[in-house]
C-alpha positions in Angstrom: 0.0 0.0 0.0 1.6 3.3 -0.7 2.1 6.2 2.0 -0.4 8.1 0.2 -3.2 5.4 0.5 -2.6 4.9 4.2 -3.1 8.7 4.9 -6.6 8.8 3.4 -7.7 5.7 5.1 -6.4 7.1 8.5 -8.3 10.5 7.9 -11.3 8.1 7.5 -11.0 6.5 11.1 -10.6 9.8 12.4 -14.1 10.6 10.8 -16.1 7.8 11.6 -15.1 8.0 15.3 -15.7 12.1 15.5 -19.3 11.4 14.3 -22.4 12.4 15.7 -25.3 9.6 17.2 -28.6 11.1 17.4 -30.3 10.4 20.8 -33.0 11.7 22.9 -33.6 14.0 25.6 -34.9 11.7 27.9 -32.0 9.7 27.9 -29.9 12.2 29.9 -30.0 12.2 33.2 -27.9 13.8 36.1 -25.5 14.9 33.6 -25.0 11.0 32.2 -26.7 9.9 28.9 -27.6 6.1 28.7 -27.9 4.8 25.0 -29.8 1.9 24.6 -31.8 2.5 21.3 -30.7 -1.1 19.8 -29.8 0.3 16.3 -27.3 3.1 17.7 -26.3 0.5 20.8 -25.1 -1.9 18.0 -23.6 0.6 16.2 -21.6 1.7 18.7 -20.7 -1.5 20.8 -20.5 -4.6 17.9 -19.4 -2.2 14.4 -17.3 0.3 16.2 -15.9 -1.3 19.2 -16.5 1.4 21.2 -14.6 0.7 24.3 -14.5 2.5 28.5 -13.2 5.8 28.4 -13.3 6.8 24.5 -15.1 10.0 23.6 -18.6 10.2 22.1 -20.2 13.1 20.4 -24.0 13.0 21.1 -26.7 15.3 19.6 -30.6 15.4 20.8 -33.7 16.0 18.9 -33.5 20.0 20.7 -30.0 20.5 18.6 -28.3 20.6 22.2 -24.8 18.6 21.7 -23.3 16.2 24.3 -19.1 16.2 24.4 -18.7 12.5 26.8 -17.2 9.6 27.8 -17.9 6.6 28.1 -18.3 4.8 31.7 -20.0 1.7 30.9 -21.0 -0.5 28.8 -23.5 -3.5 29.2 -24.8 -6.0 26.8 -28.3 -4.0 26.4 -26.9 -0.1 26.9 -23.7 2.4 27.3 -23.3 4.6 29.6 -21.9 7.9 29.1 -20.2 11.0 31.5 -21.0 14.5 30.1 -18.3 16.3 29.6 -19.7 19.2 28.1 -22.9 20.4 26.7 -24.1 23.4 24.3 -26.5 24.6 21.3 -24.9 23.3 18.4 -24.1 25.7 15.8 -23.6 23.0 12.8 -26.6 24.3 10.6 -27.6 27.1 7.5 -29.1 30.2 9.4 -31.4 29.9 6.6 -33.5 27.0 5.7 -32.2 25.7 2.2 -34.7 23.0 0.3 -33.7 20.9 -3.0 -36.5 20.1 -5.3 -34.5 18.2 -7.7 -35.9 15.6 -10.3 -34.2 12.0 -9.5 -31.2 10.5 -11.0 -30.1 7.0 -11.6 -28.8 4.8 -8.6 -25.4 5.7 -7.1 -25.8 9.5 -8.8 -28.5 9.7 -6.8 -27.6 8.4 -3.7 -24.7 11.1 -4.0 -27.2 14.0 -4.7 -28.7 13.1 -0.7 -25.8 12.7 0.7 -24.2 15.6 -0.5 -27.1 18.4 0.2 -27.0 16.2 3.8 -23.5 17.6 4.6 -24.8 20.8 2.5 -27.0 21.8 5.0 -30.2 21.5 3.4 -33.5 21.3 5.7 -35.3 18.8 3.2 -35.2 17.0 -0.5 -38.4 16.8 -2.5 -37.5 14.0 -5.0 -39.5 16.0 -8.0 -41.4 14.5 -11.1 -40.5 16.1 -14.2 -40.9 15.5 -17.7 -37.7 14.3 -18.5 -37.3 12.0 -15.0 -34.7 9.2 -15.6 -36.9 7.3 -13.3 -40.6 6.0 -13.0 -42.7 7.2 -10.0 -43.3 3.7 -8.6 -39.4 3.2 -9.0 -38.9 6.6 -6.9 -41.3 6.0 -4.2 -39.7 2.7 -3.5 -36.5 4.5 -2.8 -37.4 7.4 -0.7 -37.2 5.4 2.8 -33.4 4.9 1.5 -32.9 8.1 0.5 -34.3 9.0 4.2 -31.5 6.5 5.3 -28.6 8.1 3.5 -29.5 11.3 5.2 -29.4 10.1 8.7 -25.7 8.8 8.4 -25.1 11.6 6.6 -26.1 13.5 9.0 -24.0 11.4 11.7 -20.7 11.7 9.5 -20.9 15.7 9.4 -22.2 16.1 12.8 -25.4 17.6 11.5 -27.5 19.6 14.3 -30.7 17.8 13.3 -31.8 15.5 10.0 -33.1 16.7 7.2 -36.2 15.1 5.3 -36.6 13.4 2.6 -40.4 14.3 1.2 -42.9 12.1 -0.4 -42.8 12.2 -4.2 -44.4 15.5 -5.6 -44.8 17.5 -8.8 -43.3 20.7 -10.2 -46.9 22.4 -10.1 -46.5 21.7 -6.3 -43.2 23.4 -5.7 -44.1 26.4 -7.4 -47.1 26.7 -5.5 -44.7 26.8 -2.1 -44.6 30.4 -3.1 -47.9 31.3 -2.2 -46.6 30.2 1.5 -43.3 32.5 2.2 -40.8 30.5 0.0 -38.7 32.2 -2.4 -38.5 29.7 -5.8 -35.6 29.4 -8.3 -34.7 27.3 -11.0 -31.0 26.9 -12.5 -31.9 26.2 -16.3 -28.7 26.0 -18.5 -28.6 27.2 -21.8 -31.9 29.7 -21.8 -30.9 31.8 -19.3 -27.6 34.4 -18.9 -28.5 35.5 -15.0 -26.0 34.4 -12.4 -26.8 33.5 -8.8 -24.2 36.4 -8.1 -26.4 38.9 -10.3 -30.1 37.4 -8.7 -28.8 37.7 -5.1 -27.6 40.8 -5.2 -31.2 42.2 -5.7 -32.8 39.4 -4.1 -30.4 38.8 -1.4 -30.7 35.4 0.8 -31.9 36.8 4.5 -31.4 35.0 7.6 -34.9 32.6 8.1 -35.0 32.9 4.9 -37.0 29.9 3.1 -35.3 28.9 -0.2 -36.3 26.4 -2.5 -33.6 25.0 -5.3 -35.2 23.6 -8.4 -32.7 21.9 -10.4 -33.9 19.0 -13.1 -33.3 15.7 -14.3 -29.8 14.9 -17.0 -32.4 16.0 -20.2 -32.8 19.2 -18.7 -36.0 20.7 -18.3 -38.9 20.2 -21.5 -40.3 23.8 -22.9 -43.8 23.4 -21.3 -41.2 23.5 -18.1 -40.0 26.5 -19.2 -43.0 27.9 -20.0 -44.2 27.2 -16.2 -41.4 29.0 -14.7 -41.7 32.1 -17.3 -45.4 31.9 -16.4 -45.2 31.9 -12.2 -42.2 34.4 -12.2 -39.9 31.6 -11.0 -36.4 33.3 -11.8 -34.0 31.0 -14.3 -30.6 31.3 -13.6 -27.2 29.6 -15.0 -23.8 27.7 -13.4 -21.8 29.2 -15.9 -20.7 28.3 -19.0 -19.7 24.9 -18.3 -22.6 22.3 -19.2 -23.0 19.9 -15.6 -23.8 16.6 -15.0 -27.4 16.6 -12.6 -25.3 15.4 -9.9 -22.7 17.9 -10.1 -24.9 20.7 -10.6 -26.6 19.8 -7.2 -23.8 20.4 -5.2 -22.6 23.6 -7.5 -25.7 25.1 -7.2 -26.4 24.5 -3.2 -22.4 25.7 -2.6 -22.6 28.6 -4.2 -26.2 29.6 -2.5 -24.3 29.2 0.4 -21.4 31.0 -0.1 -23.7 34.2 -1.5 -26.0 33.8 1.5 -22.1 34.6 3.9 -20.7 36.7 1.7 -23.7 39.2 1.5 -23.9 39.5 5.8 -19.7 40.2 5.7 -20.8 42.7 3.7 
């Protein structure tokens, strides 16, 4: 194995044992938090090995995060010394939403993941006319899809997890407008207006709802178009450079992100 190869596995230890497990409030008591929610226990005890006296970072449903150490561990539960205790701070002070039309396997699986650790609030897996995939072949997946967000959410110590919605149409995300969403689209090639040049009129406010419409690999049909062009949804471009769905995905909710900082340092 070269040097090279043995670096990137060890900065992958280092990851999976810095992640986040999700419990409850009501598991912490007298400044001790007792895991013994089978799924996490076996996690912890049988795939990681956890062992007396290594560090665990916990995170409960109010987003309050646990620094600990382990005291005990039985065949049914661990128990676990707080350390320290605070409001964790690993979120968007916005709340970012995908509405993006499904890919293929693995691509897709990457899209979730990746708005996971981008800080999105929810995905809704969006039927469009060019879908790669049939609605009774996305419906199957969403519980998966739900899956991949969890441990995604463990990985990048996430201060809650986002949601993966039911299966909906582009009518319906439009429509979110009518209830204190702001709507965009990134079309390629029939649109020249940059994120840059859209949020600098529409700037990205703090509680800010945002919902990103991005389509499937065919791009978006005319009627599409047409029902942006005809509920004022504004159509902007990546750039010049023509992107794969998946890629676009992470382009598109990065550079949100980056426009949403850069415009409160300014």
């Amino acid at each position: 194995m070269a040097k090279s190869d043995k670096h990137v596995l060890f900065l992958m230890d280092v990851m999976e044992n810095d992640a986040d497990f999700f419990i409850k409030s009501d598991d912490v008591i007298n400044n001790k938090v007792t895991i013994s929610d089978k799924e996490t226990f076996n996690h912890l005890a049988k795939s990681l090995r956890i062992r007396k006296g290594e560090k665990l970072l916990l995170i409960d449903e109010n987003q309050i995060q646990y620094e600990t150490v382990v005291e005990n561990i039985t065949s049914r539960d661990i128990l676990a010394n707080i350390e320290k205790s605070y409001k964790s701070q690993r979120k968007l002070l916005f709340k970012l939403y995908l509405a993006q039309s499904p890919l293929r396997s693995d691509a897709q699986n990457f899209v979730i993941e990746k708005a996971t650790e981008l800080g999105v609030d929810g995905v809704y897996p969006t039927y469009t006319d060019n879908c790669a995939l049939a609605t009774s072949v996305i419906e199957k997946k969403i519980p998966k899809w739900q899956r991949i967000m969890l441990e995604a959410s463990k990985q990048c110590e996430r201060a809650y997890i986002p949601t993966c919605f039911e299966l909906t149409k582009l009518e319906n995300i439009i429509n979110l407008q009518n209830n204190g969403y702001k709507v965009i689209a990134f079309c390629e090639r029939c649109t020249d207006l940059s994120l840059f040049d859209y949020t600098q009129k529409n700037p990205i406010n703090i509680d800010d709802k945002l919902v990103v419409i991005i389509g499937p690999e065919g791009g978006f049909s005319q009627k599409e178009f047409d029902l942006f062009r005809e509920h004022n949804i504004p159509m902007l471009t990546l750039g010049e450079l023509i992107l794969k769905a998946d890629t676009a995905v992470t382009v598109a909710l990065g550079n949100i992100i980056y426009e949403f900082n850069n415009y409160r340092q300014n």
